[in-house]
CSV table of C-alpha atoms in Angstrom, one decimal:
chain,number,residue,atom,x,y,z
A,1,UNK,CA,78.2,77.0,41.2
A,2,UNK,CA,76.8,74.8,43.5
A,3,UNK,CA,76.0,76.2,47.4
A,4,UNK,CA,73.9,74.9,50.0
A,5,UNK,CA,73.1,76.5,53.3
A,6,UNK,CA,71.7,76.0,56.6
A,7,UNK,CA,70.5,72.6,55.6
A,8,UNK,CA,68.7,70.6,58.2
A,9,UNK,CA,66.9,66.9,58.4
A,10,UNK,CA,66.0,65.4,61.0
A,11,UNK,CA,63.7,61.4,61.1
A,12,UNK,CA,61.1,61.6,63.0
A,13,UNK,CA,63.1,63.3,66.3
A,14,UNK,CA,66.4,62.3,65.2
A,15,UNK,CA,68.4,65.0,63.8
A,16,UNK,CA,70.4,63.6,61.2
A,17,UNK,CA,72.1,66.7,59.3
A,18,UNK,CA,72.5,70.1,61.1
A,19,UNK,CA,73.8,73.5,59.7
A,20,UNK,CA,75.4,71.9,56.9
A,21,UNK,CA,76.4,74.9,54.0
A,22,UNK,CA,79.3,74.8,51.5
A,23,UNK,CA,80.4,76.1,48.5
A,24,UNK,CA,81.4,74.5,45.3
A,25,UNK,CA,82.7,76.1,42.2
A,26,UNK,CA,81.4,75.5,38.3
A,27,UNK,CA,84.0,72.1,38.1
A,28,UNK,CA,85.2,71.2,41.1
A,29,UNK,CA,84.8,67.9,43.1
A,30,UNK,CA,83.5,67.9,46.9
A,31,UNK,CA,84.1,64.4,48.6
A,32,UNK,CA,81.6,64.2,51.4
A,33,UNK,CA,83.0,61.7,54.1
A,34,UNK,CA,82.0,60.2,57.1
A,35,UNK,CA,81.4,57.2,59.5
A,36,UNK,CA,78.0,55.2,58.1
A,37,UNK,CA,74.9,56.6,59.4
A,38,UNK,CA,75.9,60.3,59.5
A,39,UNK,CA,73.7,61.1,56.9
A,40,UNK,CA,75.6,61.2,54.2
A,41,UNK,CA,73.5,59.6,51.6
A,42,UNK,CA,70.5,61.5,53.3
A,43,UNK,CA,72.5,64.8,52.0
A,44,UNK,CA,73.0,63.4,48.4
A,45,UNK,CA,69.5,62.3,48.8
A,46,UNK,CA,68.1,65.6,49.3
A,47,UNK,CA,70.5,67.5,46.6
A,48,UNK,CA,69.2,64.9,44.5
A,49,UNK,CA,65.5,65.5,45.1
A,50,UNK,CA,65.1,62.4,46.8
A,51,UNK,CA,64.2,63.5,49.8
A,52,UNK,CA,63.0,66.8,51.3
A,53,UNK,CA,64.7,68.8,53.6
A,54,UNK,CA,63.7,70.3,56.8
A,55,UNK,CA,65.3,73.4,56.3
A,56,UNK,CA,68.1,75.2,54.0
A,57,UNK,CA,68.1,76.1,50.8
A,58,UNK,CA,70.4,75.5,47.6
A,59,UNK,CA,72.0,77.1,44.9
A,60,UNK,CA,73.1,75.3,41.4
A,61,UNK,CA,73.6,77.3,38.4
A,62,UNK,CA,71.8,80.3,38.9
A,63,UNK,CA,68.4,78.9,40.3
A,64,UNK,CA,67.4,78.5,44.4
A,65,UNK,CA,65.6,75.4,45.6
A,66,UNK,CA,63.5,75.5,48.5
A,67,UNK,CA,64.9,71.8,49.0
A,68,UNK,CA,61.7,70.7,49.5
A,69,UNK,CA,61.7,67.6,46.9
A,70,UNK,CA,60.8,69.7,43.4
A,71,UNK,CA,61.8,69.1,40.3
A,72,UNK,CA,65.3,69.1,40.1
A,73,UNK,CA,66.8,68.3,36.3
A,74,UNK,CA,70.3,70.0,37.1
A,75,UNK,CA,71.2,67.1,39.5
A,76,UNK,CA,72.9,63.5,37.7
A,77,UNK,CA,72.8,61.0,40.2
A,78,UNK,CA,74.7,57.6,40.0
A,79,UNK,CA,73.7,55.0,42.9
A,80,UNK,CA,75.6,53.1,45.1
A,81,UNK,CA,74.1,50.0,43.5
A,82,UNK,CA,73.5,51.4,39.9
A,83,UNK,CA,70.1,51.2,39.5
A,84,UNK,CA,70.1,50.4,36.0
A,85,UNK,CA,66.9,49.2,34.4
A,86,UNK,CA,67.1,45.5,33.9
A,87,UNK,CA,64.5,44.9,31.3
A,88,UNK,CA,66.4,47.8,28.9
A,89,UNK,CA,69.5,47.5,27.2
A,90,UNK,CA,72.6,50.1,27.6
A,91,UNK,CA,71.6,51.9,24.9
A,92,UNK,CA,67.9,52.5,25.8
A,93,UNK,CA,69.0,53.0,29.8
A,94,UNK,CA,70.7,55.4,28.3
A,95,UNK,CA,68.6,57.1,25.5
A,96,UNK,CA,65.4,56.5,27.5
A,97,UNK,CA,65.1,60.0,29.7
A,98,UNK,CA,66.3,62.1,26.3
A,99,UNK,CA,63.9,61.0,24.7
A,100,UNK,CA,61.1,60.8,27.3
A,101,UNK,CA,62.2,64.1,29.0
A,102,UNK,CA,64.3,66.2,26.7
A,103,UNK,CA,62.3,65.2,23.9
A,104,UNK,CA,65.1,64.2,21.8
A,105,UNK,CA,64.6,62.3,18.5
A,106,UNK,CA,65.7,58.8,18.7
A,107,UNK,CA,68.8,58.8,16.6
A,108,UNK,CA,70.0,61.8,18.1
A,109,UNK,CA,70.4,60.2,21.2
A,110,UNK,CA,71.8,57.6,20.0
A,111,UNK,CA,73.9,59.2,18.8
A,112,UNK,CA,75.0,60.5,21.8
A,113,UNK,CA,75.1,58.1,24.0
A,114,UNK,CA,77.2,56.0,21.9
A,115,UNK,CA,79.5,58.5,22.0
A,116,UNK,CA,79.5,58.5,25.7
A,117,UNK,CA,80.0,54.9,25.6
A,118,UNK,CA,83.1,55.4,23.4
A,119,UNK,CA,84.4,57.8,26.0
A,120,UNK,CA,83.9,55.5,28.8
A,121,UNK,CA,85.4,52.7,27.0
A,122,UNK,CA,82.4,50.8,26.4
A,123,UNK,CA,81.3,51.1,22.9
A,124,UNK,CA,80.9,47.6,22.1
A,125,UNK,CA,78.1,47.4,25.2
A,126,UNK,CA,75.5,49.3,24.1
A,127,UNK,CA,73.5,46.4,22.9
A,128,UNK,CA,74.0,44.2,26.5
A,129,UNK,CA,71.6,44.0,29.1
A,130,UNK,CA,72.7,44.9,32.6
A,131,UNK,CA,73.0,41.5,34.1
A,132,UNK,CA,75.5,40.9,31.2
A,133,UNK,CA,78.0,43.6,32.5
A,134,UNK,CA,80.5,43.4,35.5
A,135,UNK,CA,80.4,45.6,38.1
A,136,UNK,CA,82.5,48.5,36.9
A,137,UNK,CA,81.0,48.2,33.5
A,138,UNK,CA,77.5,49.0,35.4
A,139,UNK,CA,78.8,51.8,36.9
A,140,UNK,CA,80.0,53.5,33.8
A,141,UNK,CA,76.6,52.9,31.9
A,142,UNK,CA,75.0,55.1,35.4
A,143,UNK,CA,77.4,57.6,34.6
A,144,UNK,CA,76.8,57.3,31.2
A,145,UNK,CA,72.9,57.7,31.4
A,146,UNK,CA,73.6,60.8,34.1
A,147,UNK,CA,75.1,62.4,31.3
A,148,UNK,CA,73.2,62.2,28.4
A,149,UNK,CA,70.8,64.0,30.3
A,150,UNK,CA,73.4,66.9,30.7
A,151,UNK,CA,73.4,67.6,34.6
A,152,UNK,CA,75.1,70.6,35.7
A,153,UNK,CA,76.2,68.5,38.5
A,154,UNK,CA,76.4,64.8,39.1
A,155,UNK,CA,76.3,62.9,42.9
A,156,UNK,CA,78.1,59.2,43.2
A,157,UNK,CA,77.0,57.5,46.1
A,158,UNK,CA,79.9,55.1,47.4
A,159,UNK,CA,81.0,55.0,43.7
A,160,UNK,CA,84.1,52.4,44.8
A,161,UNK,CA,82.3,50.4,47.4
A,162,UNK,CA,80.7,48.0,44.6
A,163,UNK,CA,83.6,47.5,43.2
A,164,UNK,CA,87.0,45.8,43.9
A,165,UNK,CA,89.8,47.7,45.0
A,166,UNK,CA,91.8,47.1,41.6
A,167,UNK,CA,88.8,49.3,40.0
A,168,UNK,CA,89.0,51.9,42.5
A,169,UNK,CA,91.9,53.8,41.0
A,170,UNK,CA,90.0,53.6,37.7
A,171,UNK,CA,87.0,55.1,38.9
A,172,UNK,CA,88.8,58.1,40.1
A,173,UNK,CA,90.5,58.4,37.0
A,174,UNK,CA,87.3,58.5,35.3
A,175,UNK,CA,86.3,61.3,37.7
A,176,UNK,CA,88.9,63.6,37.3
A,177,UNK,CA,88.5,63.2,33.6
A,178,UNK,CA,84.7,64.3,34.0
A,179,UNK,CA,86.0,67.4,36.3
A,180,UNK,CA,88.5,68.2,32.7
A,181,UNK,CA,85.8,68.4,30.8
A,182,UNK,CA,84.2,70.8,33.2
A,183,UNK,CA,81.6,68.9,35.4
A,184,UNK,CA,80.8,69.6,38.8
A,185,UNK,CA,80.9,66.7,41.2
A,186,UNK,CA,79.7,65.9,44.1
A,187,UNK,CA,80.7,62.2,46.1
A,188,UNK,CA,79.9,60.5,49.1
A,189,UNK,CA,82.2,57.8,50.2
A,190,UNK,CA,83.8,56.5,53.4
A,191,UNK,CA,87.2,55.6,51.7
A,192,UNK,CA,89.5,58.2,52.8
A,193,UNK,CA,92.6,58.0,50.0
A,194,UNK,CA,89.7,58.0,47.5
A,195,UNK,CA,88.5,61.1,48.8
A,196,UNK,CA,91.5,62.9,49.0
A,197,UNK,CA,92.9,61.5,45.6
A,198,UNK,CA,89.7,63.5,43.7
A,199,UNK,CA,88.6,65.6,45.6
A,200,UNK,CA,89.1,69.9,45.5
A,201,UNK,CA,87.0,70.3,48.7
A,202,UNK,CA,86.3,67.5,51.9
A,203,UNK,CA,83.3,68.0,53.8
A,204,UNK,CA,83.4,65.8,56.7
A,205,UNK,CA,79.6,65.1,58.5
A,206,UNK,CA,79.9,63.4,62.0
A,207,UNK,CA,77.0,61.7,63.6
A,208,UNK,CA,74.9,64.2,65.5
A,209,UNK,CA,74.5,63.4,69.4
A,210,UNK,CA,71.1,62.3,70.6
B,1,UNK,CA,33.3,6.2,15.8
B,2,UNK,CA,30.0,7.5,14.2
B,3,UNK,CA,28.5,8.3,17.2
B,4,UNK,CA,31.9,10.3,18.2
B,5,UNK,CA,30.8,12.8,15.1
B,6,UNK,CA,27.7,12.6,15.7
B,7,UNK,CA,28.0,14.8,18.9
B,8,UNK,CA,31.3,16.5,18.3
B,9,UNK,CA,29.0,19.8,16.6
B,10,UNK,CA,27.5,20.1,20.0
B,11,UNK,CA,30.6,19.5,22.0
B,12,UNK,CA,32.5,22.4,19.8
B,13,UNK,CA,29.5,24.6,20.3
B,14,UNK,CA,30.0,24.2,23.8
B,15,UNK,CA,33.6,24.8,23.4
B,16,UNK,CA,32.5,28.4,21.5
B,17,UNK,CA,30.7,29.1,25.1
B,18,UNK,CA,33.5,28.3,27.0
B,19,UNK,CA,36.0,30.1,24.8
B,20,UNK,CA,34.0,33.5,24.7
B,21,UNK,CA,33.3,33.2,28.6
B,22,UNK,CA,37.5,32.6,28.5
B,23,UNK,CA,38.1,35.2,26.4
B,24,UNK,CA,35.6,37.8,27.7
B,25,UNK,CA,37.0,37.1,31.1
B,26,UNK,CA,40.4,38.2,30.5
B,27,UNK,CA,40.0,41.3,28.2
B,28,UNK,CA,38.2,42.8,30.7
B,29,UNK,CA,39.9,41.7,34.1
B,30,UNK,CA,43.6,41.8,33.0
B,31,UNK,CA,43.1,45.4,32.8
B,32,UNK,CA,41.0,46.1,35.7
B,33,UNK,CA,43.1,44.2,38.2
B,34,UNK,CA,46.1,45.9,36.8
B,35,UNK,CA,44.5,49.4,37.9
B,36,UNK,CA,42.9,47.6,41.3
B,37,UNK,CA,46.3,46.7,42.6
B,38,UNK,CA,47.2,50.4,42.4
B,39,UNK,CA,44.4,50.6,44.7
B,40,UNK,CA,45.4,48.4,46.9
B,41,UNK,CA,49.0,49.6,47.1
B,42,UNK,CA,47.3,53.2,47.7
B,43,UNK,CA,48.0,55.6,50.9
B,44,UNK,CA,44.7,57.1,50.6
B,45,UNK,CA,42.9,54.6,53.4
B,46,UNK,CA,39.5,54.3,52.5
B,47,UNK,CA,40.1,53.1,49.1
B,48,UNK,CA,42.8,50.1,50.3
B,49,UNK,CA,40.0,49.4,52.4
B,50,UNK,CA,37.3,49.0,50.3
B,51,UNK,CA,39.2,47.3,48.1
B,52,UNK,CA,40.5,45.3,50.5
B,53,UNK,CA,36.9,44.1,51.3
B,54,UNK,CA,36.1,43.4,47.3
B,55,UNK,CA,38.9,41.0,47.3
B,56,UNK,CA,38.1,39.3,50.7
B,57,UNK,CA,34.3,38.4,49.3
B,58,UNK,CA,35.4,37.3,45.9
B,59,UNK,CA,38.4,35.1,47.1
B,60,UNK,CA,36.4,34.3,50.0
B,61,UNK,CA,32.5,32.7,48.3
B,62,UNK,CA,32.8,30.0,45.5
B,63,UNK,CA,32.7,31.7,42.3
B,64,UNK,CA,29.5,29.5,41.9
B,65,UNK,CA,27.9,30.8,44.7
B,66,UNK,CA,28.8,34.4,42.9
B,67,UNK,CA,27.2,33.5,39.6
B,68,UNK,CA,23.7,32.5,41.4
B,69,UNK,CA,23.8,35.7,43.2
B,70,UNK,CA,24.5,37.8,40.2
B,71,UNK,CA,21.9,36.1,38.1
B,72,UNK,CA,19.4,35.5,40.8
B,73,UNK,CA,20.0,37.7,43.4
B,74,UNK,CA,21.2,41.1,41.8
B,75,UNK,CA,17.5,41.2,40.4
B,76,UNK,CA,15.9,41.8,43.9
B,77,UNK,CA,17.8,45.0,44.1
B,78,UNK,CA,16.8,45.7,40.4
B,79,UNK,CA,19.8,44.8,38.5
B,80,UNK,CA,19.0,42.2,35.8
B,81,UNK,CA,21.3,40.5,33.6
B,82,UNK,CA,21.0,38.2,30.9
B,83,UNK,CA,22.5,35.0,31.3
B,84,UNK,CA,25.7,35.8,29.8
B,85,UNK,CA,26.2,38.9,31.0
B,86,UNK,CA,25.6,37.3,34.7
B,87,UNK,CA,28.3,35.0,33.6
B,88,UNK,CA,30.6,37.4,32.5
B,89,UNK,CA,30.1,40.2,35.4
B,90,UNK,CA,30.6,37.4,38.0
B,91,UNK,CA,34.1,35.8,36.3
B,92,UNK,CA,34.9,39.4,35.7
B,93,UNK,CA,34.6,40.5,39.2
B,94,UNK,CA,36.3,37.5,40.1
B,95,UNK,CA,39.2,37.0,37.9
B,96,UNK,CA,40.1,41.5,38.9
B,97,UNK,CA,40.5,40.6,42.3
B,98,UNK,CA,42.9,37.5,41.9
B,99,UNK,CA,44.8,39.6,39.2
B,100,UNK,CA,44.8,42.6,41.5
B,101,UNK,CA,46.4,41.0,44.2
B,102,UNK,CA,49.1,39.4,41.6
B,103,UNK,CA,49.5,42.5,40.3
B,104,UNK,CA,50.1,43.6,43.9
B,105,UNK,CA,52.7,41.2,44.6
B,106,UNK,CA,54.2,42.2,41.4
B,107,UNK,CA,54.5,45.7,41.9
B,108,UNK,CA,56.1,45.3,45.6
B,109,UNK,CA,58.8,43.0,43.9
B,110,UNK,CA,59.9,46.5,42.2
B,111,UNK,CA,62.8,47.9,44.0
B,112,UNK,CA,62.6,51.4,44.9
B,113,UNK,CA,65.7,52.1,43.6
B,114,UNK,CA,64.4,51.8,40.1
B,115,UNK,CA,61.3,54.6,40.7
B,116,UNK,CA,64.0,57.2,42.1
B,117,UNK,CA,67.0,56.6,39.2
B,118,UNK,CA,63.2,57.8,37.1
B,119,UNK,CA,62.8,60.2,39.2
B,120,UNK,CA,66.3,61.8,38.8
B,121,UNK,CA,66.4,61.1,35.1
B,122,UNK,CA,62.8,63.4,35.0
B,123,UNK,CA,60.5,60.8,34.1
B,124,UNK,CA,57.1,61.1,35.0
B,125,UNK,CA,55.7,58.8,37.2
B,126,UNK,CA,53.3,57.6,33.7
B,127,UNK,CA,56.8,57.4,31.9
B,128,UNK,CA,57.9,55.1,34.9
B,129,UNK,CA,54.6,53.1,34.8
B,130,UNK,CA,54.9,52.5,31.2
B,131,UNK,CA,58.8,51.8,30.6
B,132,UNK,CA,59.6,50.7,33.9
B,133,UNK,CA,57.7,49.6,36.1
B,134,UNK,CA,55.3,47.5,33.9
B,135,UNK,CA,57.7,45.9,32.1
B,136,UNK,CA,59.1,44.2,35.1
B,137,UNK,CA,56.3,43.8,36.7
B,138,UNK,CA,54.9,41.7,33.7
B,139,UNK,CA,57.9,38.9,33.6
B,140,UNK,CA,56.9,38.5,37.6
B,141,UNK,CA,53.6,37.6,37.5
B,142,UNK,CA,53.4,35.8,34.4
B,143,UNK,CA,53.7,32.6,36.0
B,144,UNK,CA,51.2,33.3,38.3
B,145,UNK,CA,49.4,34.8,36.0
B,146,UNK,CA,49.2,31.7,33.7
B,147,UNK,CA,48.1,29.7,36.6
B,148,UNK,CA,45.1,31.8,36.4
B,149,UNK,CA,44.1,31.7,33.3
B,150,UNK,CA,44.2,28.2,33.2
B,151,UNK,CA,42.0,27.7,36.1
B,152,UNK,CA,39.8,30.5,33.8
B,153,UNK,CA,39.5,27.9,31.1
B,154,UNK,CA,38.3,24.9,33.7
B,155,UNK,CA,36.3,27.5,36.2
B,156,UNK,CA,34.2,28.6,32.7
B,157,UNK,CA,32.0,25.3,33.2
B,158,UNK,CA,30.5,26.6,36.5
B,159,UNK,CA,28.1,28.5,34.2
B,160,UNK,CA,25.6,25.4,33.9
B,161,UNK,CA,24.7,26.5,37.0
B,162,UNK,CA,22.4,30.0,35.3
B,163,UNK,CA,21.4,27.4,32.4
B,164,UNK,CA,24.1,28.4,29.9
B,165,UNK,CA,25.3,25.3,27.5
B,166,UNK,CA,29.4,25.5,27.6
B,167,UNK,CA,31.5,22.8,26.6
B,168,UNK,CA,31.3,20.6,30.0
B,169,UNK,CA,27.6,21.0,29.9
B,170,UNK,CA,27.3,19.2,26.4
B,171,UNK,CA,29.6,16.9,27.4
B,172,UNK,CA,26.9,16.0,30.2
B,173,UNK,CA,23.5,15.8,27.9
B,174,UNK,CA,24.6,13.8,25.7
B,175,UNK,CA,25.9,11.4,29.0
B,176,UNK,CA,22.8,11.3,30.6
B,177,UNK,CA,21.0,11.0,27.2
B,178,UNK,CA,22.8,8.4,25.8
B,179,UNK,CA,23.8,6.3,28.7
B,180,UNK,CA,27.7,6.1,27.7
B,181,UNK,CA,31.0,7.9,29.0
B,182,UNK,CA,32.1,9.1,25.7
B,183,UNK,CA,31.2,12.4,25.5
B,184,UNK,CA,32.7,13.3,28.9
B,185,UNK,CA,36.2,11.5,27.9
B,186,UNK,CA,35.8,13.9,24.6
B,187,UNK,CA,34.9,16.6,27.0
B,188,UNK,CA,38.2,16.2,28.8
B,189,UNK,CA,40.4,15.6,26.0
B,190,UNK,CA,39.1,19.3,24.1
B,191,UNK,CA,40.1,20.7,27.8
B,192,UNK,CA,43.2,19.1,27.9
B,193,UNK,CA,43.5,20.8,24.4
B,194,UNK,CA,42.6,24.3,25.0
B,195,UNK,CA,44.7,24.2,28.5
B,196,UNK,CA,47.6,22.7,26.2
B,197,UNK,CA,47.9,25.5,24.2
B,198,UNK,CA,47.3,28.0,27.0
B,199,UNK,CA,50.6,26.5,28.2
B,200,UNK,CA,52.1,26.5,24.9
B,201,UNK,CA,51.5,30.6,24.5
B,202,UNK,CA,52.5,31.3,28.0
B,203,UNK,CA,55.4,29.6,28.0
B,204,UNK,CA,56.0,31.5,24.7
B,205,UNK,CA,55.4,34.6,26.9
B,206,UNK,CA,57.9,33.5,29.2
B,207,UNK,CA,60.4,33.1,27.2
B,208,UNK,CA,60.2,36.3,25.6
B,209,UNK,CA,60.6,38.1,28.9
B,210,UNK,CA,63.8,36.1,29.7
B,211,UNK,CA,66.0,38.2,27.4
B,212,UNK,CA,66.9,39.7,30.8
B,213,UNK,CA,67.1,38.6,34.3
């Protein structure tokens, strides 16, 4: 279970987030939505451990964060604009922070994330370099490398605004899949069908006056 | 002809000076300018400063100027080098700060996006260094990079200047001693030679960092 209460940011004297706290069960999808500049990547940002916040705390599986920028392994983050490393293939984007962090042996997560490939429909990628792949397949290869580092919860920021709107209905297929096999979710977006099409909770976050 | 092989052995000793000075050069400030331009991308103030100040005197004197002050002048305050070691400190503490400020370049070309997706995959930030960041860092600036060590190769002849006999040097005795422009047109055919293969390897370099854009 994911909660987060009383959380609070503000830049410099700005106040960009104020008294934001929700609740969100072991599996379930929370579409955060909102006109741009209401924060809401700064609120992915500091679930993520991105950024810290200046007050609030948060709950994911058992453990409290002071939010204050720690370590926080639990969290899978795909960004709006993927983020992939460009000088590593699929397969070693996706191995690399198993190996390195998890200390998994190299054929083991191979192993694994070829299998995650297979799942996402991209098995025959994991030897391509990102500037080889479209859009979408980008996209799958974050979600892909989110994953093999087993997150008990995993953030999209804008996951459909990258892509065109044919994809759109894809990627929220691919979501609801990820909630079937159990995964908490946790998505920021400004398309309102999309939200409501995956999502078990809305939280809305309006720009703060002043 | 004959008199070409008669002064070739003391042309390609020349060449041996000019290569170790080459070679010396960038073991030593490859290395250090890739930890300086940490330095100067660092918060903590006085640091960037001082740094900042190192690289404004050694891109801002003549290297040749730097070489007599190392050999001559470093002595006054009680440092004394041999000749070559002069040679070396002063191409040394040259050669860093150019690299360090390539390297600087080179690392604000990263986009921060690819130091947070480390950051949420648990990387360390030495993990990052290593697998990410340097990697990129490297394709960059090798063209720069190779500028450099070309200039390395040609730059190595200002070290007549503290009496030490590199490749341009010979070239020059055996002028002045033999009243003919030989030597000197061998002297710029062996640099066109060396720099020529700098460019071959480099290019080499290159194109092993294209496998991705």
């Amino acid at each position: 279970m994911l909660e987060v209460s009383n959380l609070a940011k503000s830049f410099g004297n700005r106040q960009i987030l104020k008294n934001i706290s929700f609740t969100l069960a072991d599996g379930e999808i929370l579409t955060v939505v909102g006109p741009s500049g209401a924060g809401k990547t700064t609120l992915l940002r500091i679930i993520a451990g991105l950024e810290t916040a200046d007050a609030g705390t948060m709950t994911l599986g058992g453990q409290t964060y002071q939010l204050s920028g720690e370590d926080r392994g639990a969290v899978g983050v795909v960004f709006q604009d993927f983020n992939l490393f460009p000088n590593l293939s699929v397969i070693d984007n996706i191995t690399l922070a198993p190996q390195l962090a998890l200390k998994k042996d190299k054929a083991e997560a191979e192993k694994e994330a070829r299998e995650l490939l297979g799942k996402l429909q991209m098995a025959d990628k994991g030897n391509l370099y990102p500037y080889q792949l479209s859009g979408g397949q980008k996209q799958r290869v974050a979600i892909a490398r989110a994953l093999a580092m087993q997150p008990k919860m995993l953030c999209y920021d804008e996951p459909t605004s990258a892509l065109d709107p044919a994809l759109r209905d894809q990627v929220a297929e691919l979501i609801l899949s990820l909630k079937d096999s159990g995964l908490t979710q946790l998505i920021i977006t400004h398309d309102m069908d999309f939200a409501k099409k995956v999502a078990d909770q809305v939280l809305e976050v309006k720009p703060l006056e002043g | 002809m004959n008199y070409v092989f008669e002064i070739l052995p003391s042309l390609f000793s020349g060449a041996g000076m000019t290569l170790e000075i080459f070679f010396e050069t960038l073991i030593f400030s490859l290395p250090l300018g890739v930890i300086l331009s940490f330095g100067l991308n660092s918060r903590f103030k006085p640091l960037k400063w001082f740094l900042n100040v190192y690289v404004w005197l050694m891109r801002g004197t003549p290297l040749l100027l730097q070489l007599i002050f190392v050999f001559y002048g470093l002595p006054i305050i009680g440092l004394t080098f041999p000749r070559y070691m002069a040679a070396i400190v002063a191409f040394v503490l040259n050669y860093t700060a150019y690299f360090a400020e390539i390297f600087r370049g080179g690392n604000q070309a990263i986009d921060k996006g690819q130091i947070e997706a480390a950051k949420v995959l648990q990387l360390t930030y030495g993990q990052t260094l290593r697998k990410i960041v340097i990697p990129q860092v490297i394709k960059i600036v090798l063209p720069s990079i190779g500028n450099e060590v070309i200039n390395l190769v040609k730059d190595s002849s200002l070290v007549y200047v503290i009496g030490l006999g590199d490749l341009l040097r010979a070239g020059n005795l055996a002028t002045s001693r033999d009243v003919t422009l030989v030597p000197l047109v061998l002297v710029a055919l062996i640099y066109l030679l060396l720099i020529g293969l700098c460019t071959v390897i480099l290019r080499k370099l290159e194109k092993h960092y294209s496998y991705y854009r």
